[in-house]
GROMACS .gro file of N, CA and C in nm:
model
  492
    1MET      N    1  -3.446   1.394   0.529
    1MET     CA    2  -3.383   1.286   0.500
    1MET      C    3  -3.452   1.142   0.567
    2THR      N    4  -3.468   1.053   0.480
    2THR     CA    5  -3.536   0.938   0.573
    2THR      C    6  -3.445   0.847   0.607
    3PHE      N    7  -3.481   0.738   0.706
    3PHE     CA    8  -3.398   0.641   0.759
    3PHE      C    9  -3.300   0.576   0.651
    4SER      N   10  -3.393   0.536   0.559
    4SER     CA   11  -3.304   0.436   0.420
    4SER      C   12  -3.217   0.533   0.376
    5GLU      N   13  -3.274   0.679   0.325
    5GLU     CA   14  -3.170   0.752   0.257
    5GLU      C   15  -3.031   0.764   0.362
    6PHE      N   16  -3.046   0.767   0.476
    6PHE     CA   17  -2.949   0.779   0.587
    6PHE      C   18  -2.844   0.656   0.577
    7LEU      N   19  -2.929   0.538   0.579
    7LEU     CA   20  -2.841   0.413   0.569
    7LEU      C   21  -2.784   0.411   0.429
    8SER      N   22  -2.836   0.431   0.332
    8SER     CA   23  -2.766   0.461   0.199
    8SER      C   24  -2.650   0.513   0.193
    9ASN      N   25  -2.670   0.653   0.256
    9ASN     CA   26  -2.538   0.736   0.261
    9ASN      C   27  -2.432   0.684   0.369
   10CYS      N   28  -2.483   0.597   0.455
   10CYS     CA   29  -2.379   0.542   0.546
   10CYS      C   30  -2.294   0.432   0.491
   11GLY      N   31  -2.350   0.357   0.384
   11GLY     CA   32  -2.280   0.260   0.284
   11GLY      C   33  -2.169   0.333   0.216
   12MET      N   34  -2.219   0.426   0.157
   12MET     CA   35  -2.105   0.519   0.071
   12MET      C   36  -1.990   0.578   0.142
   13PHE      N   37  -2.057   0.609   0.308
   13PHE     CA   38  -1.947   0.669   0.383
   13PHE      C   39  -1.835   0.564   0.408
   14PHE      N   40  -1.884   0.432   0.422
   14PHE     CA   41  -1.795   0.317   0.493
   14PHE      C   42  -1.720   0.287   0.350
   15ALA      N   43  -1.747   0.309   0.231
   15ALA     CA   44  -1.690   0.237   0.132
   15ALA      C   45  -1.551   0.344   0.099
   16ILE      N   46  -1.607   0.492   0.116
   16ILE     CA   47  -1.515   0.568   0.088
   16ILE      C   48  -1.391   0.566   0.203
   17ALA      N   49  -1.465   0.545   0.301
   17ALA     CA   50  -1.352   0.553   0.429
   17ALA      C   51  -1.242   0.436   0.404
   18GLY      N   52  -1.304   0.319   0.339
   18GLY     CA   53  -1.226   0.194   0.341
   18GLY      C   54  -1.100   0.253   0.227
   19ALA      N   55  -1.159   0.330   0.118
   19ALA     CA   56  -1.051   0.338   0.039
   19ALA      C   57  -0.991   0.467   0.081
   20ALA      N   58  -0.995   0.557   0.158
   20ALA     CA   59  -0.935   0.655   0.174
   20ALA      C   60  -0.838   0.584   0.266
   21LEU      N   61  -0.877   0.477   0.372
   21LEU     CA   62  -0.752   0.420   0.459
   21LEU      C   63  -0.671   0.359   0.383
   22ALA      N   64  -0.735   0.254   0.259
   22ALA     CA   65  -0.606   0.199   0.181
   22ALA      C   66  -0.530   0.291   0.142
   23VAL      N   67  -0.539   0.418   0.059
   23VAL     CA   68  -0.446   0.479   0.029
   23VAL      C   69  -0.374   0.555   0.116
   24ILE      N   70  -0.416   0.591   0.262
   24ILE     CA   71  -0.344   0.682   0.319
   24ILE      C   72  -0.267   0.579   0.427
   25LEU      N   73  -0.316   0.486   0.460
   25LEU     CA   74  -0.210   0.407   0.529
   25LEU      C   75  -0.125   0.358   0.465
   26SER      N   76  -0.127   0.291   0.359
   26SER     CA   77  -0.022   0.230   0.283
   26SER      C   78   0.060   0.332   0.236
   27GLY      N   79   0.025   0.479   0.193
   27GLY     CA   80   0.109   0.569   0.175
   27GLY      C   81   0.186   0.654   0.284
   28ILE      N   82   0.134   0.638   0.379
   28ILE     CA   83   0.211   0.658   0.524
   28ILE      C   84   0.341   0.557   0.532
   29GLY      N   85   0.311   0.436   0.518
   29GLY     CA   86   0.398   0.344   0.524
   29GLY      C   87   0.493   0.349   0.398
   30SER      N   88   0.483   0.359   0.288
   30SER     CA   89   0.559   0.382   0.203
   30SER      C   90   0.654   0.510   0.199
   31ALA      N   91   0.611   0.619   0.248
   31ALA     CA   92   0.654   0.740   0.275
   31ALA      C   93   0.778   0.737   0.378
   32LYS      N   94   0.733   0.630   0.478
   32LYS     CA   95   0.813   0.623   0.593
   32LYS      C   96   0.938   0.520   0.555
   33GLY      N   97   0.906   0.409   0.492
   33GLY     CA   98   1.004   0.335   0.437
   33GLY      C   99   1.103   0.378   0.342
   34VAL      N  100   1.034   0.441   0.233
   34VAL     CA  101   1.157   0.509   0.153
   34VAL      C  102   1.207   0.617   0.218
   35GLY      N  103   1.169   0.698   0.313
   35GLY     CA  104   1.257   0.786   0.401
   35GLY      C  105   1.364   0.708   0.454
   36ILE      N  106   1.305   0.590   0.534
   36ILE     CA  107   1.429   0.529   0.626
   36ILE      C  108   1.518   0.477   0.515
   37ALA      N  109   1.486   0.418   0.414
   37ALA     CA  110   1.598   0.370   0.297
   37ALA      C  111   1.671   0.506   0.267
   38SER      N  112   1.628   0.619   0.215
   38SER     CA  113   1.688   0.713   0.125
   38SER      C  114   1.769   0.790   0.249
   39GLN      N  115   1.760   0.773   0.357
   39GLN     CA  116   1.872   0.819   0.457
   39GLN      C  117   1.991   0.743   0.472
   40ALA      N  118   1.960   0.622   0.447
   40ALA     CA  119   2.065   0.542   0.436
   40ALA      C  120   2.158   0.576   0.361
   41ALA      N  121   2.064   0.567   0.231
   41ALA     CA  122   2.133   0.596   0.087
   41ALA      C  123   2.230   0.737   0.079
   42SER      N  124   2.145   0.831   0.138
   42SER     CA  125   2.240   0.927   0.145
   42SER      C  126   2.377   0.945   0.209
   43GLY      N  127   2.399   0.891   0.313
   43GLY     CA  128   2.514   0.842   0.375
   43GLY      C  129   2.606   0.799   0.326
   44VAL      N  130   2.571   0.698   0.201
   44VAL     CA  131   2.658   0.628   0.151
   44VAL      C  132   2.701   0.715   0.030
   45LEU      N  133   2.582   0.800  -0.018
   45LEU     CA  134   2.633   0.878  -0.150
   45LEU      C  135   2.730   0.983  -0.131
   46VAL      N  136   2.749   1.022   0.002
   46VAL     CA  137   2.818   1.137   0.038
   46VAL      C  138   2.966   1.094   0.033
   47GLU      N  139   2.975   0.964   0.042
   47GLU     CA  140   3.136   0.894   0.057
   47GLU      C  141   3.109   0.847  -0.098
   48ASP      N  142   3.037   0.799  -0.174
   48ASP     CA  143   3.059   0.760  -0.299
   48ASP      C  144   2.946   0.761  -0.411
   49PRO      N  145   2.931   0.859  -0.470
   49PRO     CA  146   2.830   0.901  -0.540
   49PRO      C  147   2.818   0.795  -0.667
   50SER      N  148   2.904   0.710  -0.698
   50SER     CA  149   2.894   0.645  -0.814
   50SER      C  150   2.792   0.501  -0.764
   51LYS      N  151   2.755   0.503  -0.657
   51LYS     CA  152   2.664   0.359  -0.618
   51LYS      C  153   2.539   0.412  -0.611
   52PHE      N  154   2.498   0.530  -0.675
   52PHE     CA  155   2.358   0.556  -0.683
   52PHE      C  156   2.278   0.478  -0.754
   53GLY      N  157   2.294   0.429  -0.863
   53GLY     CA  158   2.249   0.324  -0.938
   53GLY      C  159   2.207   0.198  -0.861
   54LYS      N  160   2.289   0.146  -0.787
   54LYS     CA  161   2.241   0.039  -0.693
   54LYS      C  162   2.169   0.057  -0.589
   55LEU      N  163   2.180   0.190  -0.531
   55LEU     CA  164   2.096   0.196  -0.409
   55LEU      C  165   1.962   0.250  -0.460
   56LEU      N  166   1.933   0.290  -0.575
   56LEU     CA  167   1.820   0.356  -0.600
   56LEU      C  168   1.692   0.255  -0.592
   57VAL      N  169   1.726   0.123  -0.646
   57VAL     CA  170   1.645   0.037  -0.625
   57VAL      C  171   1.574  -0.025  -0.491
   58LEU      N  172   1.698  -0.015  -0.381
   58LEU     CA  173   1.674  -0.024  -0.233
   58LEU      C  174   1.569   0.079  -0.205
   59GLN      N  175   1.617   0.220  -0.234
   59GLN     CA  176   1.520   0.317  -0.201
   59GLN      C  177   1.369   0.314  -0.262
   60LEU      N  178   1.328   0.280  -0.389
   60LEU     CA  179   1.240   0.263  -0.406
   60LEU      C  180   1.137   0.154  -0.371
   61LEU      N  181   1.180   0.038  -0.336
   61LEU     CA  182   1.124  -0.084  -0.314
   61LEU      C  183   1.010  -0.043  -0.191
   62PRO      N  184   1.031   0.010  -0.120
   62PRO     CA  185   0.900   0.032   0.008
   62PRO      C  186   0.787   0.112  -0.056
   63GLY      N  187   0.812   0.207  -0.174
   63GLY     CA  188   0.724   0.266  -0.228
   63GLY      C  189   0.600   0.196  -0.303
   64THR      N  190   0.642   0.068  -0.320
   64THR     CA  191   0.535  -0.001  -0.395
   64THR      C  192   0.384  -0.001  -0.337
   65GLN      N  193   0.423  -0.028  -0.180
   65GLN     CA  194   0.290  -0.045  -0.108
   65GLN      C  195   0.196   0.066  -0.125
   66GLY      N  196   0.231   0.186  -0.132
   66GLY     CA  197   0.146   0.297  -0.174
   66GLY      C  198   0.093   0.299  -0.293
   67LEU      N  199   0.162   0.235  -0.395
   67LEU     CA  200   0.091   0.199  -0.540
   67LEU      C  201  -0.041   0.115  -0.504
   68TYR      N  202   0.000   0.011  -0.427
   68TYR     CA  203  -0.095  -0.121  -0.405
   68TYR      C  204  -0.212  -0.062  -0.318
   69GLY      N  205  -0.223   0.035  -0.242
   69GLY     CA  206  -0.324   0.112  -0.180
   69GLY      C  207  -0.401   0.203  -0.263
   70PHE      N  208  -0.341   0.270  -0.356
   70PHE     CA  209  -0.403   0.382  -0.469
   70PHE      C  210  -0.479   0.275  -0.575
   71VAL      N  211  -0.424   0.153  -0.586
   71VAL     CA  212  -0.509   0.093  -0.683
   71VAL      C  213  -0.615   0.008  -0.613
   72VAL      N  214  -0.618  -0.018  -0.511
   72VAL     CA  215  -0.732  -0.097  -0.441
   72VAL      C  216  -0.848   0.060  -0.404
   73GLY      N  217  -0.794   0.149  -0.361
   73GLY     CA  218  -0.873   0.288  -0.323
   73GLY      C  219  -0.945   0.324  -0.480
   74PHE      N  220  -0.860   0.298  -0.579
   74PHE     CA  221  -0.954   0.338  -0.707
   74PHE      C  222  -1.043   0.262  -0.764
   75LEU      N  223  -1.019   0.124  -0.726
   75LEU     CA  224  -1.116   0.010  -0.753
   75LEU      C  225  -1.228   0.052  -0.713
   76VAL      N  226  -1.219   0.053  -0.572
   76VAL     CA  227  -1.350   0.082  -0.463
   76VAL      C  228  -1.403   0.203  -0.541
   77LEU      N  229  -1.367   0.275  -0.567
   77LEU     CA  230  -1.439   0.419  -0.620
   77LEU      C  231  -1.480   0.397  -0.752
   78VAL      N  232  -1.461   0.312  -0.833
   78VAL     CA  233  -1.519   0.270  -0.946
   78VAL      C  234  -1.633   0.170  -0.943
   79PHE      N  235  -1.602   0.052  -0.850
   79PHE     CA  236  -1.714  -0.016  -0.830
   79PHE      C  237  -1.824   0.026  -0.760
   80THR      N  238  -1.796   0.121  -0.660
   80THR     CA  239  -1.915   0.185  -0.605
   80THR      C  240  -2.005   0.283  -0.674
   81GLY      N  241  -1.911   0.338  -0.755
   81GLY     CA  242  -1.979   0.437  -0.882
   81GLY      C  243  -1.973   0.581  -0.840
   82VAL      N  244  -1.857   0.588  -0.761
   82VAL     CA  245  -1.827   0.730  -0.712
   82VAL      C  246  -1.799   0.819  -0.839
   83LEU      N  247  -1.702   0.734  -0.920
   83LEU     CA  248  -1.637   0.786  -1.033
   83LEU      C  249  -1.747   0.767  -1.147
   84GLY      N  250  -1.865   0.696  -1.131
   84GLY     CA  251  -1.931   0.674  -1.263
   84GLY      C  252  -2.098   0.714  -1.228
   85GLY      N  253  -2.119   0.808  -1.097
   85GLY     CA  254  -2.246   0.884  -1.090
   85GLY      C  255  -2.311   0.814  -1.013
   86THR      N  256  -2.316   0.708  -0.952
   86THR     CA  257  -2.419   0.617  -0.843
   86THR      C  258  -2.353   0.694  -0.732
   87THR      N  259  -2.459   0.720  -0.639
   87THR     CA  260  -2.417   0.766  -0.527
   87THR      C  261  -2.503   0.703  -0.408
   88THR      N  262  -2.562   0.583  -0.445
   88THR     CA  263  -2.628   0.514  -0.317
   88THR      C  264  -2.567   0.357  -0.323
   89LEU      N  265  -2.519   0.329  -0.201
   89LEU     CA  266  -2.488   0.192  -0.189
   89LEU      C  267  -2.544   0.158  -0.046
   90SER      N  268  -2.600   0.019  -0.025
   90SER     CA  269  -2.629  -0.034   0.091
   90SER      C  270  -2.523  -0.033   0.195
   91ILE      N  271  -2.564  -0.037   0.313
   91ILE     CA  272  -2.459  -0.032   0.442
   91ILE      C  273  -2.389  -0.171   0.433
   92GLU      N  274  -2.451  -0.264   0.421
   92GLU     CA  275  -2.401  -0.375   0.416
   92GLU      C  276  -2.266  -0.390   0.314
   93SER      N  277  -2.285  -0.335   0.198
   93SER     CA  278  -2.213  -0.348   0.076
   93SER      C  279  -2.066  -0.249   0.096
   94GLY      N  280  -2.126  -0.103   0.174
   94GLY     CA  281  -2.031  -0.045   0.235
   94GLY      C  282  -1.938  -0.077   0.307
   95LEU      N  283  -1.973  -0.180   0.415
   95LEU     CA  284  -1.906  -0.233   0.535
   95LEU      C  285  -1.798  -0.339   0.443
   96MET      N  286  -1.854  -0.419   0.349
   96MET     CA  287  -1.787  -0.507   0.276
   96MET      C  288  -1.674  -0.449   0.202
   97TYR      N  289  -1.674  -0.322   0.132
   97TYR     CA  290  -1.587  -0.241   0.104
   97TYR      C  291  -1.484  -0.185   0.204
   98PHE      N  292  -1.542  -0.174   0.271
   98PHE     CA  293  -1.435  -0.107   0.379
   98PHE      C  294  -1.381  -0.220   0.456
   99GLY      N  295  -1.403  -0.357   0.481
   99GLY     CA  296  -1.359  -0.445   0.509
   99GLY      C  297  -1.269  -0.509   0.423
  100ALA      N  298  -1.281  -0.507   0.265
  100ALA     CA  299  -1.191  -0.537   0.173
  100ALA      C  300  -1.069  -0.442   0.187
  101CYS      N  301  -1.050  -0.333   0.196
  101CYS     CA  302  -0.949  -0.234   0.197
  101CYS      C  303  -0.855  -0.274   0.298
  102MET      N  304  -0.909  -0.316   0.421
  102MET     CA  305  -0.799  -0.332   0.553
  102MET      C  306  -0.684  -0.407   0.517
  103PRO      N  307  -0.701  -0.511   0.431
  103PRO     CA  308  -0.542  -0.602   0.401
  103PRO      C  309  -0.451  -0.482   0.351
  104VAL      N  310  -0.490  -0.434   0.255
  104VAL     CA  311  -0.377  -0.362   0.184
  104VAL      C  312  -0.351  -0.211   0.285
  105ALA      N  313  -0.431  -0.192   0.358
  105ALA     CA  314  -0.407  -0.071   0.433
  105ALA      C  315  -0.333  -0.102   0.552
  106PHE      N  316  -0.338  -0.196   0.618
  106PHE     CA  317  -0.259  -0.217   0.738
  106PHE      C  318  -0.129  -0.302   0.651
  107GLY      N  319  -0.161  -0.391   0.600
  107GLY     CA  320  -0.035  -0.470   0.510
  107GLY      C  321   0.067  -0.349   0.424
  108GLY      N  322   0.005  -0.267   0.371
  108GLY     CA  323   0.113  -0.177   0.311
  108GLY      C  324   0.177  -0.069   0.430
  109LEU      N  325   0.105  -0.044   0.543
  109LEU     CA  326   0.148   0.046   0.629
  109LEU      C  327   0.273  -0.011   0.712
  110PHE      N  328   0.271  -0.166   0.744
  110PHE     CA  329   0.376  -0.202   0.793
  110PHE      C  330   0.478  -0.289   0.760
  111SER      N  331   0.431  -0.340   0.626
  111SER     CA  332   0.539  -0.409   0.538
  111SER      C  333   0.625  -0.278   0.492
  112ALA      N  334   0.583  -0.153   0.419
  112ALA     CA  335   0.654  -0.071   0.393
  112ALA      C  336   0.767   0.003   0.484
  113ILE      N  337   0.717   0.003   0.607
  113ILE     CA  338   0.814   0.028   0.700
  113ILE      C  339   0.898  -0.060   0.755
  114SER      N  340   0.888  -0.173   0.731
  114SER     CA  341   0.989  -0.311   0.757
  114SER      C  342   1.069  -0.308   0.653
  115GLN      N  343   0.992  -0.306   0.516
  115GLN     CA  344   1.094  -0.305   0.410
  115GLN      C  345   1.175  -0.198   0.401
  116GLY      N  346   1.175  -0.075   0.419
  116GLY     CA  347   1.235   0.046   0.449
  116GLY      C  348   1.362   0.004   0.533
  117LYS      N  349   1.345  -0.058   0.668
  117LYS     CA  350   1.462  -0.106   0.772
  117LYS      C  351   1.537  -0.200   0.673
  118VAL      N  352   1.478  -0.295   0.607
  118VAL     CA  353   1.569  -0.402   0.550
  118VAL      C  354   1.655  -0.329   0.417
  119ALA      N  355   1.563  -0.251   0.368
  119ALA     CA  356   1.634  -0.186   0.263
  119ALA      C  357   1.779  -0.102   0.292
  120ALA      N  358   1.743  -0.050   0.416
  120ALA     CA  359   1.836   0.064   0.484
  120ALA      C  360   1.966  -0.036   0.542
  121SER      N  361   1.931  -0.170   0.569
  121SER     CA  362   2.042  -0.270   0.596
  121SER      C  363   2.108  -0.302   0.477
  122GLY      N  364   2.026  -0.333   0.388
  122GLY     CA  365   2.084  -0.343   0.244
  122GLY      C  366   2.189  -0.257   0.189
  123ILE      N  367   2.144  -0.113   0.224
  123ILE     CA  368   2.238  -0.004   0.177
  123ILE      C  369   2.341   0.007   0.260
  124SER      N  370   2.358  -0.026   0.359
  124SER     CA  371   2.475  -0.055   0.448
  124SER      C  372   2.559  -0.158   0.379
  125LEU      N  373   2.523  -0.276   0.356
  125LEU     CA  374   2.590  -0.397   0.299
  125LEU      C  375   2.644  -0.337   0.146
  126VAL      N  376   2.566  -0.273   0.098
  126VAL     CA  377   2.641  -0.228  -0.060
  126VAL      C  378   2.754  -0.150  -0.026
  127ALA      N  379   2.706  -0.030   0.068
  127ALA     CA  380   2.832   0.062   0.099
  127ALA      C  381   2.959  -0.019   0.115
  128LYS      N  382   2.969  -0.137   0.209
  128LYS     CA  383   3.118  -0.176   0.197
  128LYS      C  384   3.129  -0.294   0.125
  129ARG      N  385   3.054  -0.366   0.057
  129ARG     CA  386   3.054  -0.458  -0.031
  129ARG      C  387   2.960  -0.446  -0.185
  130PRO      N  388   3.001  -0.345  -0.285
  130PRO     CA  389   2.906  -0.281  -0.361
  130PRO      C  390   2.837  -0.416  -0.476
  131GLY      N  391   2.940  -0.540  -0.466
  131GLY     CA  392   2.900  -0.663  -0.554
  131GLY      C  393   2.826  -0.744  -0.487
  132GLU      N  394   2.749  -0.697  -0.383
  132GLU     CA  395   2.649  -0.769  -0.315
  132GLU      C  396   2.527  -0.705  -0.328
  133SER      N  397   2.504  -0.627  -0.397
  133SER     CA  398   2.339  -0.545  -0.417
  133SER      C  399   2.249  -0.666  -0.449
  134GLY      N  400   2.279  -0.724  -0.525
  134GLY     CA  401   2.158  -0.822  -0.558
  134GLY      C  402   2.128  -0.899  -0.421
  135LYS      N  403   2.200  -0.964  -0.319
  135LYS     CA  404   2.143  -1.007  -0.228
  135LYS      C  405   2.059  -0.907  -0.120
  136ALA      N  406   2.100  -0.790  -0.136
  136ALA     CA  407   2.032  -0.696  -0.065
  136ALA      C  408   1.881  -0.640  -0.122
  137ILE      N  409   1.877  -0.678  -0.231
  137ILE     CA  410   1.783  -0.643  -0.328
  137ILE      C  411   1.648  -0.762  -0.256
  138VAL      N  412   1.738  -0.889  -0.302
  138VAL     CA  413   1.654  -0.992  -0.280
  138VAL      C  414   1.592  -0.992  -0.138
  139SER      N  415   1.681  -0.963  -0.042
  139SER     CA  416   1.637  -0.972   0.116
  139SER      C  417   1.514  -0.858   0.143
  140ALA      N  418   1.509  -0.747   0.073
  140ALA     CA  419   1.410  -0.643   0.066
  140ALA      C  420   1.284  -0.701   0.001
  141THR      N  421   1.311  -0.746  -0.091
  141THR     CA  422   1.190  -0.812  -0.176
  141THR      C  423   1.121  -0.923  -0.116
  142LEU      N  424   1.170  -0.982  -0.015
  142LEU     CA  425   1.122  -1.088   0.063
  142LEU      C  426   1.026  -1.029   0.164
  143VAL      N  427   1.018  -0.913   0.223
  143VAL     CA  428   0.912  -0.825   0.277
  143VAL      C  429   0.786  -0.803   0.192
  144GLU      N  430   0.813  -0.766   0.059
  144GLU     CA  431   0.732  -0.732  -0.037
  144GLU      C  432   0.654  -0.816  -0.072
  145PHE      N  433   0.664  -0.953  -0.040
  145PHE     CA  434   0.580  -1.090  -0.049
  145PHE      C  435   0.458  -1.039   0.033
  146TYR      N  436   0.458  -1.020   0.140
  146TYR     CA  437   0.359  -0.988   0.230
  146TYR      C  438   0.276  -0.889   0.186
  147ALA      N  439   0.341  -0.785   0.144
  147ALA     CA  440   0.268  -0.686   0.075
  147ALA      C  441   0.165  -0.694  -0.015
  148LEU      N  442   0.259  -0.809  -0.120
  148LEU     CA  443   0.181  -0.844  -0.229
  148LEU      C  444   0.059  -0.929  -0.191
  149LEU      N  445   0.078  -0.999  -0.108
  149LEU     CA  446  -0.057  -1.117  -0.062
  149LEU      C  447  -0.126  -1.000  -0.002
  150ALA      N  448  -0.129  -0.904   0.068
  150ALA     CA  449  -0.237  -0.809   0.125
  150ALA      C  450  -0.308  -0.753   0.026
  151PHE      N  451  -0.230  -0.701  -0.099
  151PHE     CA  452  -0.291  -0.663  -0.198
  151PHE      C  453  -0.385  -0.734  -0.279
  152VAL      N  454  -0.347  -0.859  -0.300
  152VAL     CA  455  -0.411  -0.958  -0.396
  152VAL      C  456  -0.562  -0.982  -0.315
  153VAL      N  457  -0.522  -0.986  -0.176
  153VAL     CA  458  -0.671  -1.032  -0.093
  153VAL      C  459  -0.751  -0.904  -0.114
  154SER      N  460  -0.700  -0.793  -0.088
  154SER     CA  461  -0.777  -0.673  -0.115
  154SER      C  462  -0.854  -0.690  -0.248
  155ILE      N  463  -0.757  -0.709  -0.345
  155ILE     CA  464  -0.857  -0.689  -0.487
  155ILE      C  465  -0.915  -0.815  -0.540
  156LEU      N  466  -0.906  -0.901  -0.463
  156LEU     CA  467  -1.015  -1.031  -0.473
  156LEU      C  468  -1.129  -1.004  -0.404
  157ALA      N  469  -1.131  -0.940  -0.290
  157ALA     CA  470  -1.232  -0.886  -0.195
  157ALA      C  471  -1.316  -0.777  -0.285
  158VAL      N  472  -1.278  -0.676  -0.321
  158VAL     CA  473  -1.317  -0.572  -0.378
  158VAL      C  474  -1.381  -0.631  -0.499
  159VAL      N  475  -1.335  -0.686  -0.603
  159VAL     CA  476  -1.407  -0.743  -0.721
  159VAL      C  477  -1.523  -0.810  -0.704
  160PHE      N  478  -1.517  -0.937  -0.606
  160PHE     CA  479  -1.590  -1.006  -0.599
  160PHE      C  480  -1.720  -0.962  -0.488
  161ILE      N  481  -1.733  -0.843  -0.412
  161ILE     CA  482  -1.819  -0.779  -0.354
  161ILE      C  483  -1.976  -0.789  -0.437
  162PRO      N  484  -2.069  -0.869  -0.407
  162PRO     CA  485  -2.189  -0.848  -0.493
  162PRO      C  486  -2.230  -0.678  -0.525
  163ALA      N  487  -2.274  -0.681  -0.635
  163ALA     CA  488  -2.353  -0.549  -0.682
  163ALA      C  489  -2.458  -0.519  -0.607
  164GLN      N  490  -2.470  -0.418  -0.559
  164GLN     CA  491  -2.605  -0.342  -0.502
  164GLN      C  492  -2.660  -0.219  -0.516
   0.00000   0.00000   0.00000
């Protein structure tokens, strides 16, 4: 293997590592956040199963960050040619893709966990005052805003990396 072939493989390595981190970290955050909210909901549902519909949205909200990471990871695989047959990528481009994945990776990780905690608090609110579910959902979606910002930054960065 020549040095230039080695560098080409390094570029693809960094791009795939970025895509993997986007999916893995945002997925971990979503799993943790949904778990936190679901534990709280399970406690409420033991006492009153009729509240399931109101609690379901609060349980699902932290899961969106995992979807954001998946979309970014998928786009990286498409734009780098992994899914289209191309297997070479400059190290500069690989590092750009890696960096482009970091906002959604870390934004998804931390916002999903935080959103799970906010959703769990909202679930406690709904347990005592079922009519206040709208306020609980709005509170949890405030955290979602920051996940969306990270998602948009990652998408824009991936899409506008120059082709090499």
